[in-house]
CSV table of C-alpha atoms in Angstrom, one decimal:
chain,number,residue,atom,x,y,z
A,366,MET,CA,6.8,-18.5,-14.3
A,367,SER,CA,4.5,-19.5,-11.4
A,368,LYS,CA,0.8,-18.8,-11.9
A,369,ARG,CA,-1.1,-17.3,-9.1
A,370,GLN,CA,-4.0,-19.8,-8.2
A,371,SER,CA,-6.3,-17.6,-6.3
A,372,ALA,CA,-7.7,-14.2,-6.2
A,373,LYS,CA,-5.0,-11.8,-5.1
A,374,TYR,CA,-7.3,-9.5,-3.0
A,375,LYS,CA,-8.2,-12.6,-0.9
A,376,LEU,CA,-4.9,-12.2,0.7
A,377,ASP,CA,-5.9,-8.8,1.6
A,378,ARG,CA,-9.0,-10.0,3.3
A,379,ARG,CA,-7.3,-12.9,5.1
A,380,MET,CA,-4.7,-10.7,6.6
A,381,GLY,CA,-7.4,-7.9,7.3
A,382,GLU,CA,-5.0,-5.2,5.7
A,383,ASN,CA,-4.6,-3.5,2.3
A,384,ILE,CA,-1.0,-4.8,1.9
A,385,TRP,CA,-0.6,-3.2,-1.6
A,386,GLY,CA,-2.2,0.1,-0.6
A,387,ARG,CA,-4.5,-0.1,-3.7
A,388,PRO,CA,-7.8,1.9,-3.6
A,389,LYS,CA,-9.7,-1.1,-5.2
A,390,SER,CA,-8.9,-3.4,-2.2
A,391,PRO,CA,-12.0,-5.0,-0.7
A,392,VAL,CA,-10.5,-4.5,2.8
A,393,ASN,CA,-11.5,-0.8,2.4
A,394,LYS,CA,-15.2,-2.1,2.6
A,395,ARG,CA,-15.1,-5.2,4.4
A,396,GLU,CA,-12.2,-5.7,7.0
A,397,TYR,CA,-13.3,-9.2,7.9
A,398,GLY,CA,-12.0,-12.4,6.2
A,399,PRO,CA,-13.3,-14.3,3.1
A,400,GLY,CA,-15.6,-17.2,3.0
A,401,GLN,CA,-18.6,-18.2,5.4
A,402,HIS,CA,-16.6,-18.1,8.6
A,403,GLY,CA,-14.8,-14.9,7.8
A,404,GLN,CA,-16.9,-12.7,10.3
A,405,ARG,CA,-16.6,-15.1,13.3
A,406,ARG,CA,-14.8,-14.0,16.3
A,407,LYS,CA,-11.0,-14.8,16.3
A,408,GLY,CA,-9.1,-16.4,19.1
A,409,LYS,CA,-5.8,-15.3,20.4
A,410,MET,CA,-3.1,-16.1,17.8
A,411,SER,CA,-0.1,-18.4,18.9
A,412,ASP,CA,3.5,-17.3,18.4
A,413,PHE,CA,3.6,-19.8,15.4
A,414,GLY,CA,0.5,-18.2,13.9
A,415,LEU,CA,2.0,-14.7,14.3
A,416,GLN,CA,5.3,-15.8,12.4
A,417,LEU,CA,3.3,-17.7,9.7
A,418,ARG,CA,1.0,-14.6,9.1
A,419,ALA,CA,4.1,-12.3,8.8
A,420,LYS,CA,5.6,-14.8,6.4
A,421,GLN,CA,2.5,-15.0,4.2
A,422,LYS,CA,2.1,-11.2,4.3
A,423,LEU,CA,5.7,-10.5,3.2
A,424,LYS,CA,5.6,-13.3,0.6
A,425,GLY,CA,2.3,-12.2,-0.8
A,426,TYR,CA,3.4,-8.6,-1.0
A,427,TYR,CA,6.0,-9.6,-3.5
A,428,GLY,CA,3.6,-11.1,-5.9
A,429,ASP,CA,3.9,-14.6,-7.3
A,430,VAL,CA,7.0,-15.6,-5.3
A,431,THR,CA,6.8,-19.4,-4.7
A,432,GLU,CA,7.5,-20.8,-1.2
A,433,LYS,CA,10.6,-22.4,-2.7
A,434,GLN,CA,12.0,-19.2,-4.1
A,435,PHE,CA,11.1,-17.3,-0.7
A,436,LYS,CA,12.8,-19.7,1.6
A,437,ALA,CA,15.9,-19.7,-0.8
A,438,CYS,CA,15.9,-16.0,-0.4
A,439,TYR,CA,15.7,-16.5,3.4
A,440,GLN,CA,18.7,-18.9,3.4
A,441,GLU,CA,20.8,-16.5,1.4
A,442,ALA,CA,20.0,-13.7,3.7
A,443,ALA,CA,20.9,-15.8,6.7
A,444,ARG,CA,24.4,-16.6,5.0
A,445,MET,CA,25.0,-13.0,4.5
A,446,LYS,CA,26.9,-10.8,7.3
A,447,GLY,CA,24.7,-8.5,9.3
A,448,ASP,CA,21.0,-8.7,10.2
A,449,THR,CA,19.2,-11.4,8.5
A,450,SER,CA,15.8,-9.7,8.4
A,451,GLN,CA,17.4,-6.5,6.8
A,452,ASN,CA,19.3,-8.8,4.3
A,453,LEU,CA,16.1,-10.4,3.4
A,454,ILE,CA,14.3,-7.1,2.6
A,455,GLY,CA,17.5,-6.1,0.7
A,456,LEU,CA,17.4,-9.2,-1.4
A,457,LEU,CA,13.6,-8.9,-2.1
A,458,GLU,CA,14.0,-5.3,-3.3
A,459,GLN,CA,16.6,-6.3,-5.6
A,460,ARG,CA,14.3,-8.6,-7.8
A,461,LEU,CA,13.9,-7.0,-11.3
A,462,ASP,CA,10.2,-7.1,-11.1
A,463,MET,CA,10.3,-5.1,-7.9
A,464,ILE,CA,12.6,-2.4,-9.2
A,465,VAL,CA,10.3,-2.1,-12.2
A,466,TYR,CA,7.3,-1.8,-9.8
A,467,ARG,CA,9.1,0.8,-7.7
A,468,ALA,CA,10.1,2.8,-10.8
A,469,LYS,CA,6.4,3.2,-11.5
A,470,PHE,CA,6.6,1.3,-14.9
A,471,ALA,CA,3.7,-0.8,-13.8
A,472,PRO,CA,0.7,-0.1,-11.6
A,473,THR,CA,1.0,-3.3,-9.6
A,474,ILE,CA,3.7,-6.0,-8.6
A,475,PHE,CA,1.8,-8.5,-10.8
A,476,ALA,CA,1.8,-6.2,-13.9
A,477,ALA,CA,5.5,-5.5,-13.3
A,478,ARG,CA,6.2,-9.2,-13.4
A,479,GLN,CA,4.1,-9.6,-16.6
A,480,LEU,CA,6.0,-6.7,-18.4
A,481,VAL,CA,9.3,-8.3,-17.5
A,482,SER,CA,8.3,-11.9,-18.6
A,483,HIS,CA,6.9,-10.3,-21.9
A,484,GLY,CA,10.3,-9.0,-22.7
A,485,HIS,CA,9.6,-5.2,-22.4
A,486,ILE,CA,12.5,-4.6,-19.8
A,487,ARG,CA,16.2,-4.1,-20.4
A,488,VAL,CA,18.9,-4.4,-17.9
A,489,ASN,CA,22.0,-2.3,-18.7
A,490,GLY,CA,20.6,-2.3,-22.4
A,491,VAL,CA,20.1,-6.0,-22.6
A,492,LYS,CA,16.6,-7.6,-22.8
A,493,CYS,CA,15.7,-9.5,-19.7
A,494,ASN,CA,12.6,-11.7,-19.1
A,495,ILE,CA,13.4,-13.2,-15.8
A,496,ALA,CA,11.2,-11.4,-13.1
A,497,SER,CA,13.3,-13.0,-10.2
A,498,ARG,CA,16.7,-11.7,-11.6
A,499,ARG,CA,18.7,-10.0,-8.9
A,500,CYS,CA,19.9,-6.5,-9.8
A,501,PHE,CA,22.9,-4.8,-8.2
A,502,VAL,CA,23.8,-1.4,-7.3
A,503,GLY,CA,24.5,0.7,-10.5
A,504,ASP,CA,22.5,-1.5,-12.8
A,505,GLU,CA,20.2,0.4,-15.2
A,506,ILE,CA,16.8,-0.7,-15.7
A,507,SER,CA,14.8,0.7,-18.8
A,508,LEU,CA,11.7,0.2,-20.8
A,509,GLY,CA,12.0,-1.3,-24.2
A,510,SER,CA,10.7,0.9,-27.2
A,511,LYS,CA,7.2,-0.7,-27.4
A,512,ALA,CA,6.6,-0.4,-23.6
A,513,THR,CA,6.9,3.4,-23.7
A,514,GLU,CA,3.7,3.6,-25.6
A,515,MET,CA,1.6,1.1,-23.5
A,516,ALA,CA,-1.4,2.4,-21.7
A,517,LEU,CA,-0.5,0.3,-18.7
A,518,VAL,CA,2.9,2.0,-18.3
A,519,MET,CA,1.4,5.5,-18.9
A,520,GLU,CA,-1.2,4.8,-16.3
A,521,ALA,CA,1.3,3.6,-13.7
A,522,GLN,CA,3.4,6.8,-14.2
A,523,GLN,CA,0.4,8.8,-13.2
A,524,LEU,CA,-0.5,7.0,-10.0
A,525,ALA,CA,-0.8,9.4,-7.2
A,526,GLU,CA,-0.9,6.7,-4.6
A,527,ARG,CA,2.7,6.0,-4.3
A,528,GLU,CA,6.2,7.7,-5.2
A,529,VAL,CA,9.6,6.4,-6.4
A,530,PRO,CA,11.7,5.7,-3.5
A,531,ASP,CA,15.2,7.3,-3.0
A,532,TYR,CA,17.3,4.1,-3.5
A,533,VAL,CA,15.8,4.0,-7.2
A,534,THR,CA,17.0,7.0,-9.1
A,535,ALA,CA,14.9,8.0,-12.2
A,536,ASP,CA,16.6,9.3,-15.5
A,537,GLY,CA,13.6,10.7,-17.4
A,538,ASN,CA,10.5,8.5,-17.7
A,539,THR,CA,11.9,5.4,-19.1
A,540,LYS,CA,15.1,4.6,-17.3
A,541,VAL,CA,16.0,4.0,-13.5
A,542,ALA,CA,19.1,2.9,-11.7
A,543,LEU,CA,19.5,1.1,-8.2
A,544,THR,CA,21.5,3.4,-6.2
A,545,ARG,CA,21.7,1.4,-3.0
A,546,ILE,CA,20.4,-1.6,-1.2
A,547,PRO,CA,17.4,-0.2,0.9
A,548,THR,CA,16.9,-1.0,4.6
A,549,LEU,CA,13.5,-2.0,6.0
A,550,ASP,CA,12.7,1.7,7.2
A,551,GLU,CA,13.4,2.9,3.6
A,552,VAL,CA,11.1,0.6,1.9
A,553,PRO,CA,7.6,2.2,1.2
A,554,TYR,CA,5.4,-0.6,2.4
A,555,PRO,CA,1.7,0.5,3.0
A,556,VAL,CA,1.4,-1.7,5.8
A,557,LYS,CA,3.8,-2.8,8.7
A,558,MET,CA,6.0,-5.8,7.8
A,559,GLU,CA,7.8,-7.8,10.3
A,560,PRO,CA,10.8,-9.7,8.8
A,561,ASN,CA,12.1,-10.4,12.2
A,562,LEU,CA,9.0,-12.7,12.7
A,563,VAL,CA,9.9,-14.4,9.2
A,564,VAL,CA,13.4,-15.1,10.4
A,565,GLU,CA,11.9,-16.7,13.6
A,566,PHE,CA,9.7,-18.7,11.5
A,567,TYR,CA,12.2,-20.3,9.3
A,568,SER,CA,14.8,-20.6,12.2
A,569,ARG,CA,12.6,-22.8,14.3
């Protein structure tokens, strides 16, 4: 499991956006970037800069995804039929930790990853501790018996800031199923994501 080396909210401030839509984000109070040069005037960004920023924002949103994992995800999306940017979003949303997050089993994507890696999640009734595991349409994702009593899970299920999307169907409070692969428009991002710029970045 990769370990996040920097404070996650630094990414919010670097991008100048509350990318997870969390009420505790420092961007809500300070929209400028971190560090001593954060408040200086920014020049016009180059095309490469815009593409890199879009890639960093999308990769950052999905938690502790490494550059190697993210690039491999893009390469697989490029091999698939159809629109590469839509394929990329579909593959990222099929990650087990992301479905756990979408199901409101965890309050943040980082907590969802930890929940999986600690063995609290079942896929089709079988324990799985690989956060990057790819789930398929029809797969059932459920909480383990101990997880149902965890304060973290109870807190997540009461969050008013986000809802369970249509492509994840809930069966009670402890089980969900992936019913279809979502398109970009269906994914409830708190900020605008531009996977087309990510495709341009990698296809240079």
